[in-house]
């Protein structure tokens, strides 16, 4: 049988318009996606993952009064000129690479009505194309394309034509923090994918259909928008992406894949601190001093 090649995934949606209440007051005027992990805003890691996966158009969803992300990608002539003249041009490398490799499209979610609503805001730009979604406060660290979770999901989509999502095994006590997939029977290995029967948003441990959680990387067919259009406010009064995914799984197709990746939940205070420490320990300019400080504490 000939291999069918479905449309290549070239667009990514990065929702970054949440209220970030867990980081108040820091997030009153700054999106949590701009908080630094060592010296790079969280969202830069997310964009780098999308770029490495081969994405060409990055659609950022931003919230009211939080223009920091949009401003971040603008050219700051005065500052950049000064850095270049002082021989510090290397600090601009990651931003310049993004500017020259991908299109950054900025959209506004006028009220934080939920993740599903944020993704729905991208419909006029995504149109009928397949697209990936990367949560702007979830980081994965990948040195090469073969370690890239978004790249892996895009590859699965291109082979199957079905919406594909990343799942992680979590402790049963943690299910209330995530969307959880129902796969029929509990599976121990999902590396080659499994059809999702339903999706439940943040179930308690006693009602969770499995312990496979959705950590925030997805590839969708544009048909998800038809379901998002009809999704009513759900858990916490928000329009939940999980509810639209539940309809997609039941009425069309949704596949879940496990994939080994180094991942940090930077939208959570502890996850954010762990990401900072772990990544700082990989920096030659910080490692020794940070380690000797940590040794005084343990
Ligand atoms: P979270 O639920 O982690 O974000 O959403 P939050 O609501 O900002 O978090 P807390 O609990 O108040 O601290 C996951 C991702 O979806 C985006 C967030 O910015 C985050 O990247 N999001 C969420 C939106 O873009 N819009 C929304 O209405 C909700």
mmCIF file of C-alpha atoms and ligand atoms in Angstrom:
data_model
loop_
_atom_site.group_PDB
_atom_site.id
_atom_site.type_symbol
_atom_site.label_atom_id
_atom_site.label_comp_id
_atom_site.label_asym_id
_atom_site.label_seq_id
_atom_site.Cartn_x
_atom_site.Cartn_y
_atom_site.Cartn_z
ATOM 1 C CA UNK A 1 0.000 0.000 0.000
ATOM 2 C CA UNK A 2 1.284 3.487 -0.814
ATOM 3 C CA UNK A 3 2.067 5.701 2.157
ATOM 4 C CA UNK A 4 -0.403 8.601 2.351
ATOM 5 C CA UNK A 5 1.169 11.957 3.134
ATOM 6 C CA UNK A 6 -1.210 14.308 4.898
ATOM 7 C CA UNK A 7 -0.691 18.056 4.843
ATOM 8 C CA UNK A 8 2.473 19.190 6.594
ATOM 9 C CA UNK A 9 1.866 21.045 9.860
ATOM 10 C CA UNK A 10 3.222 24.571 9.468
ATOM 11 C CA UNK A 11 1.223 26.597 11.992
ATOM 12 C CA UNK A 12 1.473 26.686 15.771
ATOM 13 C CA UNK A 13 -0.845 28.371 18.255
ATOM 14 C CA UNK A 14 0.690 29.390 21.582
ATOM 15 C CA UNK A 15 -1.945 30.507 24.093
ATOM 16 C CA UNK A 16 -0.455 32.994 26.547
ATOM 17 C CA UNK A 17 -3.482 34.998 27.621
ATOM 18 C CA UNK A 18 -4.299 33.313 30.937
ATOM 19 C CA UNK A 19 -4.575 35.415 34.085
ATOM 20 C CA UNK A 20 -1.631 33.660 35.716
ATOM 21 C CA UNK A 21 -3.203 33.941 39.162
ATOM 22 C CA UNK A 22 -0.716 31.461 40.649
ATOM 23 C CA UNK A 23 2.016 34.041 40.063
ATOM 24 C CA UNK A 24 0.171 37.127 41.317
ATOM 25 C CA UNK A 25 1.212 39.890 41.815
ATOM 26 C CA UNK A 26 4.100 39.325 39.348
ATOM 27 C CA UNK A 27 1.596 38.628 36.573
ATOM 28 C CA UNK A 28 -0.566 41.708 37.043
ATOM 29 C CA UNK A 29 1.019 43.410 34.030
ATOM 30 C CA UNK A 30 3.429 40.740 32.769
ATOM 31 C CA UNK A 31 2.235 37.449 31.255
ATOM 32 C CA UNK A 32 3.631 34.474 33.176
ATOM 33 C CA UNK A 33 4.994 33.277 29.823
ATOM 34 C CA UNK A 34 7.466 36.199 30.012
ATOM 35 C CA UNK A 35 8.876 35.224 33.407
ATOM 36 C CA UNK A 36 12.516 34.212 32.912
ATOM 37 C CA UNK A 37 13.961 30.733 33.147
ATOM 38 C CA UNK A 38 17.561 31.750 33.928
ATOM 39 C CA UNK A 39 17.770 34.616 31.380
ATOM 40 C CA UNK A 40 15.245 33.651 28.701
ATOM 41 C CA UNK A 41 11.494 34.216 28.914
ATOM 42 C CA UNK A 42 9.575 30.946 29.236
ATOM 43 C CA UNK A 43 7.862 31.508 25.901
ATOM 44 C CA UNK A 44 11.177 31.632 24.051
ATOM 45 C CA UNK A 45 11.816 27.974 24.911
ATOM 46 C CA UNK A 46 8.331 27.158 23.608
ATOM 47 C CA UNK A 47 8.887 29.045 20.349
ATOM 48 C CA UNK A 48 12.263 27.339 19.907
ATOM 49 C CA UNK A 49 10.563 23.942 20.234
ATOM 50 C CA UNK A 50 8.023 24.931 17.553
ATOM 51 C CA UNK A 51 10.772 26.242 15.234
ATOM 52 C CA UNK A 52 12.822 23.072 15.599
ATOM 53 C CA UNK A 53 9.683 21.057 14.755
ATOM 54 C CA UNK A 54 9.524 22.875 11.405
ATOM 55 C CA UNK A 55 6.729 25.335 12.182
ATOM 56 C CA UNK A 56 6.676 28.450 9.978
ATOM 57 C CA UNK A 57 3.845 30.544 11.439
ATOM 58 C CA UNK A 58 3.617 31.124 15.183
ATOM 59 C CA UNK A 59 0.278 32.504 16.349
ATOM 60 C CA UNK A 60 0.565 34.024 19.813
ATOM 61 C CA UNK A 61 -2.621 34.536 21.789
ATOM 62 C CA UNK A 62 -2.177 37.425 24.180
ATOM 63 C CA UNK A 63 -4.315 38.907 26.912
ATOM 64 C CA UNK A 64 -5.599 42.345 27.730
ATOM 65 C CA UNK A 65 -2.992 44.789 29.023
ATOM 66 C CA UNK A 66 -0.124 42.335 28.490
ATOM 67 C CA UNK A 67 1.767 43.478 25.424
ATOM 68 C CA UNK A 68 5.158 42.349 26.673
ATOM 69 C CA UNK A 69 5.304 39.298 24.387
ATOM 70 C CA UNK A 70 4.492 41.250 21.235
ATOM 71 C CA UNK A 71 6.989 43.972 22.175
ATOM 72 C CA UNK A 72 9.651 41.361 22.866
ATOM 73 C CA UNK A 73 9.989 40.454 19.190
ATOM 74 C CA UNK A 74 10.176 44.048 17.940
ATOM 75 C CA UNK A 75 13.562 45.456 16.978
ATOM 76 C CA UNK A 76 14.924 47.752 19.738
ATOM 77 C CA UNK A 77 17.426 49.705 17.611
ATOM 78 C CA UNK A 78 19.042 51.662 20.412
ATOM 79 C CA UNK A 79 19.548 48.685 22.733
ATOM 80 C CA UNK A 80 20.618 46.286 19.984
ATOM 81 C CA UNK A 81 23.066 48.801 18.526
ATOM 82 C CA UNK A 82 24.607 49.353 21.972
ATOM 83 C CA UNK A 83 24.955 45.594 22.591
ATOM 84 C CA UNK A 84 26.595 45.112 19.188
ATOM 85 C CA UNK A 85 29.024 47.998 19.761
ATOM 86 C CA UNK A 86 29.943 46.547 23.170
ATOM 87 C CA UNK A 87 30.648 43.146 21.602
ATOM 88 C CA UNK A 88 27.631 41.536 23.312
ATOM 89 C CA UNK A 89 25.787 40.677 20.104
ATOM 90 C CA UNK A 90 25.600 36.980 21.090
ATOM 91 C CA UNK A 91 22.805 37.747 23.595
ATOM 92 C CA UNK A 92 20.604 38.736 20.645
ATOM 93 C CA UNK A 93 21.174 35.497 18.745
ATOM 94 C CA UNK A 94 18.069 33.601 19.874
ATOM 95 C CA UNK A 95 15.736 36.545 19.126
ATOM 96 C CA UNK A 96 17.360 37.222 15.755
ATOM 97 C CA UNK A 97 17.028 33.565 14.798
ATOM 98 C CA UNK A 98 13.310 33.660 15.572
ATOM 99 C CA UNK A 99 12.844 36.918 13.648
ATOM 100 C CA UNK A 100 14.527 35.476 10.574
ATOM 101 C CA UNK A 101 13.081 31.934 10.668
ATOM 102 C CA UNK A 102 9.378 32.217 11.547
ATOM 103 C CA UNK A 103 6.462 34.604 11.178
ATOM 104 C CA UNK A 104 5.134 35.823 14.510
ATOM 105 C CA UNK A 105 1.427 36.611 14.366
ATOM 106 C CA UNK A 106 -0.101 38.218 17.395
ATOM 107 C CA UNK A 107 -3.791 37.876 18.281
ATOM 108 C CA UNK A 108 -5.786 39.144 21.222
ATOM 109 C CA UNK A 109 -8.056 37.093 23.463
ATOM 110 C CA UNK A 110 -10.242 39.889 24.749
ATOM 111 C CA UNK A 111 -11.199 38.101 27.972
ATOM 112 C CA UNK A 112 -9.622 35.056 29.633
ATOM 113 C CA UNK A 113 -12.574 32.754 28.994
ATOM 114 C CA UNK A 114 -10.533 29.564 29.023
ATOM 115 C CA UNK A 115 -7.941 27.639 27.034
ATOM 116 C CA UNK A 116 -10.547 26.394 24.542
ATOM 117 C CA UNK A 117 -11.603 29.975 23.873
ATOM 118 C CA UNK A 118 -7.955 31.047 23.472
ATOM 119 C CA UNK A 119 -7.372 28.357 20.827
ATOM 120 C CA UNK A 120 -10.663 29.294 19.122
ATOM 121 C CA UNK A 121 -9.316 32.881 18.730
ATOM 122 C CA UNK A 122 -6.781 31.505 16.199
ATOM 123 C CA UNK A 123 -9.460 30.200 13.803
ATOM 124 C CA UNK A 124 -9.363 33.164 11.369
ATOM 125 C CA UNK A 125 -5.592 32.721 10.923
ATOM 126 C CA UNK A 126 -5.405 28.910 10.969
ATOM 127 C CA UNK A 127 -8.288 28.488 8.506
ATOM 128 C CA UNK A 128 -8.566 24.895 7.303
ATOM 129 C CA UNK A 129 -4.952 23.903 7.964
ATOM 130 C CA UNK A 130 -3.798 21.415 10.598
ATOM 131 C CA UNK A 131 -2.012 23.164 13.442
ATOM 132 C CA UNK A 132 -0.248 22.440 16.679
ATOM 133 C CA UNK A 133 -0.899 23.970 20.082
ATOM 134 C CA UNK A 134 1.909 24.475 22.582
ATOM 135 C CA UNK A 135 0.943 25.804 25.994
ATOM 136 C CA UNK A 136 3.023 28.882 26.623
ATOM 137 C CA UNK A 137 3.882 27.941 30.199
ATOM 138 C CA UNK A 138 5.085 24.387 29.540
ATOM 139 C CA UNK A 139 8.724 23.910 28.602
ATOM 140 C CA UNK A 140 10.434 20.978 26.971
ATOM 141 C CA UNK A 141 14.174 20.968 26.373
ATOM 142 C CA UNK A 142 15.297 19.355 23.160
ATOM 143 C CA UNK A 143 18.728 19.392 21.605
ATOM 144 C CA UNK A 144 17.720 17.730 18.372
ATOM 145 C CA UNK A 145 14.646 17.217 16.211
ATOM 146 C CA UNK A 146 14.361 13.531 17.233
ATOM 147 C CA UNK A 147 13.791 14.643 20.872
ATOM 148 C CA UNK A 148 11.176 17.243 19.942
ATOM 149 C CA UNK A 149 7.692 16.375 21.163
ATOM 150 C CA UNK A 150 5.905 18.814 18.821
ATOM 151 C CA UNK A 151 7.974 17.450 15.920
ATOM 152 C CA UNK A 152 7.017 13.905 16.937
ATOM 153 C CA UNK A 153 3.301 14.781 17.046
ATOM 154 C CA UNK A 154 3.538 16.515 13.647
ATOM 155 C CA UNK A 155 5.149 13.359 12.220
ATOM 156 C CA UNK A 156 2.299 11.214 13.615
ATOM 157 C CA UNK A 157 -0.264 13.614 12.167
ATOM 158 C CA UNK A 158 1.439 13.532 8.772
ATOM 159 C CA UNK A 159 1.325 9.707 8.802
ATOM 160 C CA UNK A 160 -2.250 9.255 10.057
ATOM 161 C CA UNK A 161 -4.170 12.467 9.293
ATOM 162 C CA UNK A 162 -5.670 12.202 12.800
ATOM 163 C CA UNK A 163 -5.407 14.800 15.575
ATOM 164 C CA UNK A 164 -2.608 13.660 17.880
ATOM 165 C CA UNK A 165 -1.821 14.595 21.458
ATOM 166 C CA UNK A 166 0.999 14.005 23.906
ATOM 167 C CA UNK A 167 0.202 12.189 27.141
ATOM 168 C CA UNK A 168 2.288 11.654 30.262
ATOM 169 C CA UNK A 169 1.764 9.157 33.055
ATOM 170 C CA UNK A 170 1.027 11.015 36.313
ATOM 171 C CA UNK A 171 0.534 9.935 39.890
ATOM 172 C CA UNK A 172 -3.123 9.141 40.607
ATOM 173 C CA UNK A 173 -3.080 11.970 43.215
ATOM 174 C CA UNK A 174 -2.252 14.460 40.418
ATOM 175 C CA UNK A 175 -5.141 13.799 37.999
ATOM 176 C CA UNK A 176 -7.091 16.837 39.271
ATOM 177 C CA UNK A 177 -4.400 19.108 37.734
ATOM 178 C CA UNK A 178 -4.739 17.882 34.126
ATOM 179 C CA UNK A 179 -7.021 16.871 31.306
ATOM 180 C CA UNK A 180 -7.069 13.050 31.470
ATOM 181 C CA UNK A 181 -7.715 10.669 28.569
ATOM 182 C CA UNK A 182 -9.831 7.535 28.642
ATOM 183 C CA UNK A 183 -8.229 4.763 26.577
ATOM 184 C CA UNK A 184 -10.605 1.935 27.506
ATOM 185 C CA UNK A 185 -8.195 -0.144 29.517
ATOM 186 C CA UNK A 186 -5.194 1.299 31.361
ATOM 187 C CA UNK A 187 -2.202 1.135 28.992
ATOM 188 C CA UNK A 188 1.394 0.903 30.068
ATOM 189 C CA UNK A 189 2.973 1.945 26.762
ATOM 190 C CA UNK A 190 1.600 4.499 24.323
ATOM 191 C CA UNK A 191 4.702 5.131 22.234
ATOM 192 C CA UNK A 192 2.998 3.866 19.083
ATOM 193 C CA UNK A 193 -0.260 5.656 19.885
ATOM 194 C CA UNK A 194 -3.734 4.695 21.002
ATOM 195 C CA UNK A 195 -7.199 5.933 20.124
ATOM 196 C CA UNK A 196 -8.697 8.194 22.796
ATOM 197 C CA UNK A 197 -12.279 7.325 23.782
ATOM 198 C CA UNK A 198 -12.975 10.441 25.833
ATOM 199 C CA UNK A 199 -11.269 13.323 27.628
ATOM 200 C CA UNK A 200 -12.126 14.580 31.124
ATOM 201 C CA UNK A 201 -10.937 17.923 32.474
ATOM 202 C CA UNK A 202 -9.204 17.729 35.862
ATOM 203 C CA UNK A 203 -11.002 14.687 37.336
ATOM 204 C CA UNK A 204 -10.553 13.697 40.971
ATOM 205 C CA UNK A 205 -8.419 10.615 41.563
ATOM 206 C CA UNK A 206 -11.464 8.425 42.195
ATOM 207 C CA UNK A 207 -13.244 9.411 38.953
ATOM 208 C CA UNK A 208 -10.215 9.671 36.615
ATOM 209 C CA UNK A 209 -10.549 7.226 33.682
ATOM 210 C CA UNK A 210 -6.752 6.714 33.596
ATOM 211 C CA UNK A 211 -3.529 8.296 34.806
ATOM 212 C CA UNK A 212 -2.495 9.523 31.331
ATOM 213 C CA UNK A 213 -2.471 13.318 31.443
ATOM 214 C CA UNK A 214 -2.361 16.013 28.756
ATOM 215 C CA UNK A 215 0.664 18.205 29.528
ATOM 216 C CA UNK A 216 0.110 20.745 26.745
ATOM 217 C CA UNK A 217 1.269 19.633 23.312
ATOM 218 C CA UNK A 218 -1.302 18.895 20.611
ATOM 219 C CA UNK A 219 -1.711 18.659 16.831
ATOM 220 C CA UNK A 220 -5.245 19.227 15.595
ATOM 221 C CA UNK A 221 -7.127 19.073 12.372
ATOM 222 C CA UNK A 222 -9.087 22.277 11.787
ATOM 223 C CA UNK A 223 -12.242 20.299 12.647
ATOM 224 C CA UNK A 224 -11.490 20.998 16.337
ATOM 225 C CA UNK A 225 -12.832 24.519 15.648
ATOM 226 C CA UNK A 226 -16.294 23.098 14.823
ATOM 227 C CA UNK A 227 -16.373 21.567 18.289
ATOM 228 C CA UNK A 228 -14.892 24.645 19.987
ATOM 229 C CA UNK A 229 -17.632 26.744 18.347
ATOM 230 C CA UNK A 230 -20.186 24.651 20.222
ATOM 231 C CA UNK A 231 -18.334 24.208 23.513
ATOM 232 C CA UNK A 232 -20.178 25.723 26.456
ATOM 233 C CA UNK A 233 -18.375 26.924 29.602
ATOM 234 C CA UNK A 234 -17.375 23.844 31.629
ATOM 235 C CA UNK A 235 -15.143 23.351 34.663
ATOM 236 C CA UNK A 236 -14.526 26.669 36.509
ATOM 237 C CA UNK A 237 -16.929 28.385 34.073
ATOM 238 C CA UNK A 238 -14.219 28.326 31.357
ATOM 239 C CA UNK A 239 -14.451 27.151 27.744
ATOM 240 C CA UNK A 240 -12.295 24.068 28.067
ATOM 241 C CA UNK A 241 -10.144 22.664 25.280
ATOM 242 C CA UNK A 242 -10.621 19.238 26.933
ATOM 243 C CA UNK A 243 -14.400 19.407 26.316
ATOM 244 C CA UNK A 244 -13.902 20.087 22.580
ATOM 245 C CA UNK A 245 -11.289 17.292 22.481
ATOM 246 C CA UNK A 246 -13.814 14.980 24.111
ATOM 247 C CA UNK A 247 -16.250 15.658 21.231
ATOM 248 C CA UNK A 248 -13.447 15.269 18.694
ATOM 249 C CA UNK A 249 -12.462 11.896 20.210
ATOM 250 C CA UNK A 250 -16.035 10.633 20.266
ATOM 251 C CA UNK A 251 -17.197 11.897 16.887
ATOM 252 C CA UNK A 252 -14.054 11.849 14.714
ATOM 253 C CA UNK A 253 -10.607 10.743 15.831
ATOM 254 C CA UNK A 254 -7.993 11.598 18.448
ATOM 255 C CA UNK A 255 -4.824 9.611 19.110
ATOM 256 C CA UNK A 256 -2.680 9.797 22.248
ATOM 257 C CA UNK A 257 1.071 9.165 22.231
ATOM 258 C CA UNK A 258 3.601 8.965 25.006
ATOM 259 C CA UNK A 259 7.015 10.419 24.211
ATOM 260 C CA UNK A 260 10.033 10.793 26.449
ATOM 261 C CA UNK A 261 10.867 14.460 26.865
ATOM 262 C CA UNK A 262 12.501 16.668 29.427
ATOM 263 C CA UNK A 263 9.624 18.829 30.568
ATOM 264 C CA UNK A 264 8.935 21.521 33.162
ATOM 265 C CA UNK A 265 5.602 23.000 34.214
ATOM 266 C CA UNK A 266 6.730 26.613 34.400
ATOM 267 C CA UNK A 267 3.169 27.807 35.055
ATOM 268 C CA UNK A 268 3.378 26.336 38.514
ATOM 269 C CA UNK A 269 5.583 27.969 41.191
ATOM 270 C CA UNK A 270 7.476 24.804 42.115
ATOM 271 C CA UNK A 271 7.875 23.751 38.470
ATOM 272 C CA UNK A 272 9.149 27.234 37.635
ATOM 273 C CA UNK A 273 11.758 27.137 40.418
ATOM 274 C CA UNK A 274 12.876 23.626 39.463
ATOM 275 C CA UNK A 275 13.262 24.683 35.810
ATOM 276 C CA UNK A 276 15.385 27.659 36.846
ATOM 277 C CA UNK A 277 17.662 25.603 39.082
ATOM 278 C CA UNK A 278 17.997 22.674 36.680
ATOM 279 C CA UNK A 279 18.782 24.829 33.656
ATOM 280 C CA UNK A 280 21.082 27.138 35.611
ATOM 281 C CA UNK A 281 23.068 24.076 36.709
ATOM 282 C CA UNK A 282 23.821 23.455 33.027
ATOM 283 C CA UNK A 283 25.337 26.880 32.585
ATOM 284 C CA UNK A 284 29.089 27.099 32.938
ATOM 285 C CA UNK A 285 28.826 30.701 34.177
ATOM 286 C CA UNK A 286 26.436 29.739 37.023
ATOM 287 C CA UNK A 287 26.921 26.088 37.879
ATOM 288 C CA UNK A 288 29.747 26.215 40.436
ATOM 289 C CA UNK A 289 28.399 29.145 42.477
ATOM 290 C CA UNK A 290 24.832 27.864 42.409
ATOM 291 C CA UNK A 291 25.926 24.401 43.511
ATOM 292 C CA UNK A 292 27.960 25.734 46.404
ATOM 293 C CA UNK A 293 24.967 27.851 47.495
ATOM 294 C CA UNK A 294 22.624 24.843 47.263
ATOM 295 C CA UNK A 295 25.055 22.759 49.323
ATOM 296 C CA UNK A 296 24.735 25.277 52.168
ATOM 297 C CA UNK A 297 20.986 24.612 52.193
ATOM 298 C CA UNK A 298 20.868 20.820 52.185
HETATM 299 P P1 LIG B 1 -3.484 27.831 32.800
HETATM 300 O O1 LIG B 1 -4.755 27.397 33.372
HETATM 301 O O2 LIG B 1 -2.237 27.208 33.290
HETATM 302 O O3 LIG B 1 -3.274 29.406 32.883
HETATM 303 O O4 LIG B 1 -3.602 27.726 31.227
HETATM 304 P P2 LIG B 1 -3.826 30.462 33.869
HETATM 305 O O5 LIG B 1 -5.309 30.422 33.922
HETATM 306 O O6 LIG B 1 -3.192 31.733 33.441
HETATM 307 O O7 LIG B 1 -3.184 29.941 35.234
HETATM 308 P P3 LIG B 1 -3.472 30.328 36.752
HETATM 309 O O8 LIG B 1 -4.021 29.052 37.332
HETATM 310 O O9 LIG B 1 -4.420 31.494 36.819
HETATM 311 O O10 LIG B 1 -2.130 30.664 37.323
HETATM 312 C C1 LIG B 1 -2.668 27.054 30.395
HETATM 313 C C2 LIG B 1 -2.241 27.957 29.253
HETATM 314 O O11 LIG B 1 -3.370 28.487 28.567
HETATM 315 C C3 LIG B 1 -3.319 29.892 28.506
HETATM 316 C C4 LIG B 1 -2.393 30.314 29.648
HETATM 317 O O12 LIG B 1 -1.770 31.556 29.360
HETATM 318 C C5 LIG B 1 -1.412 29.149 29.731
HETATM 319 O O13 LIG B 1 -0.319 29.315 28.832
HETATM 320 N N1 LIG B 1 -4.701 30.442 28.645
HETATM 321 C C6 LIG B 1 -5.517 30.022 29.644
HETATM 322 C C7 LIG B 1 -5.120 31.403 27.752
HETATM 323 O O14 LIG B 1 -4.384 31.801 26.812
HETATM 324 N N2 LIG B 1 -6.376 31.929 27.896
HETATM 325 C C8 LIG B 1 -7.225 31.529 28.879
HETATM 326 O O15 LIG B 1 -8.365 32.057 28.947
HETATM 327 C C9 LIG B 1 -6.771 30.554 29.771
#
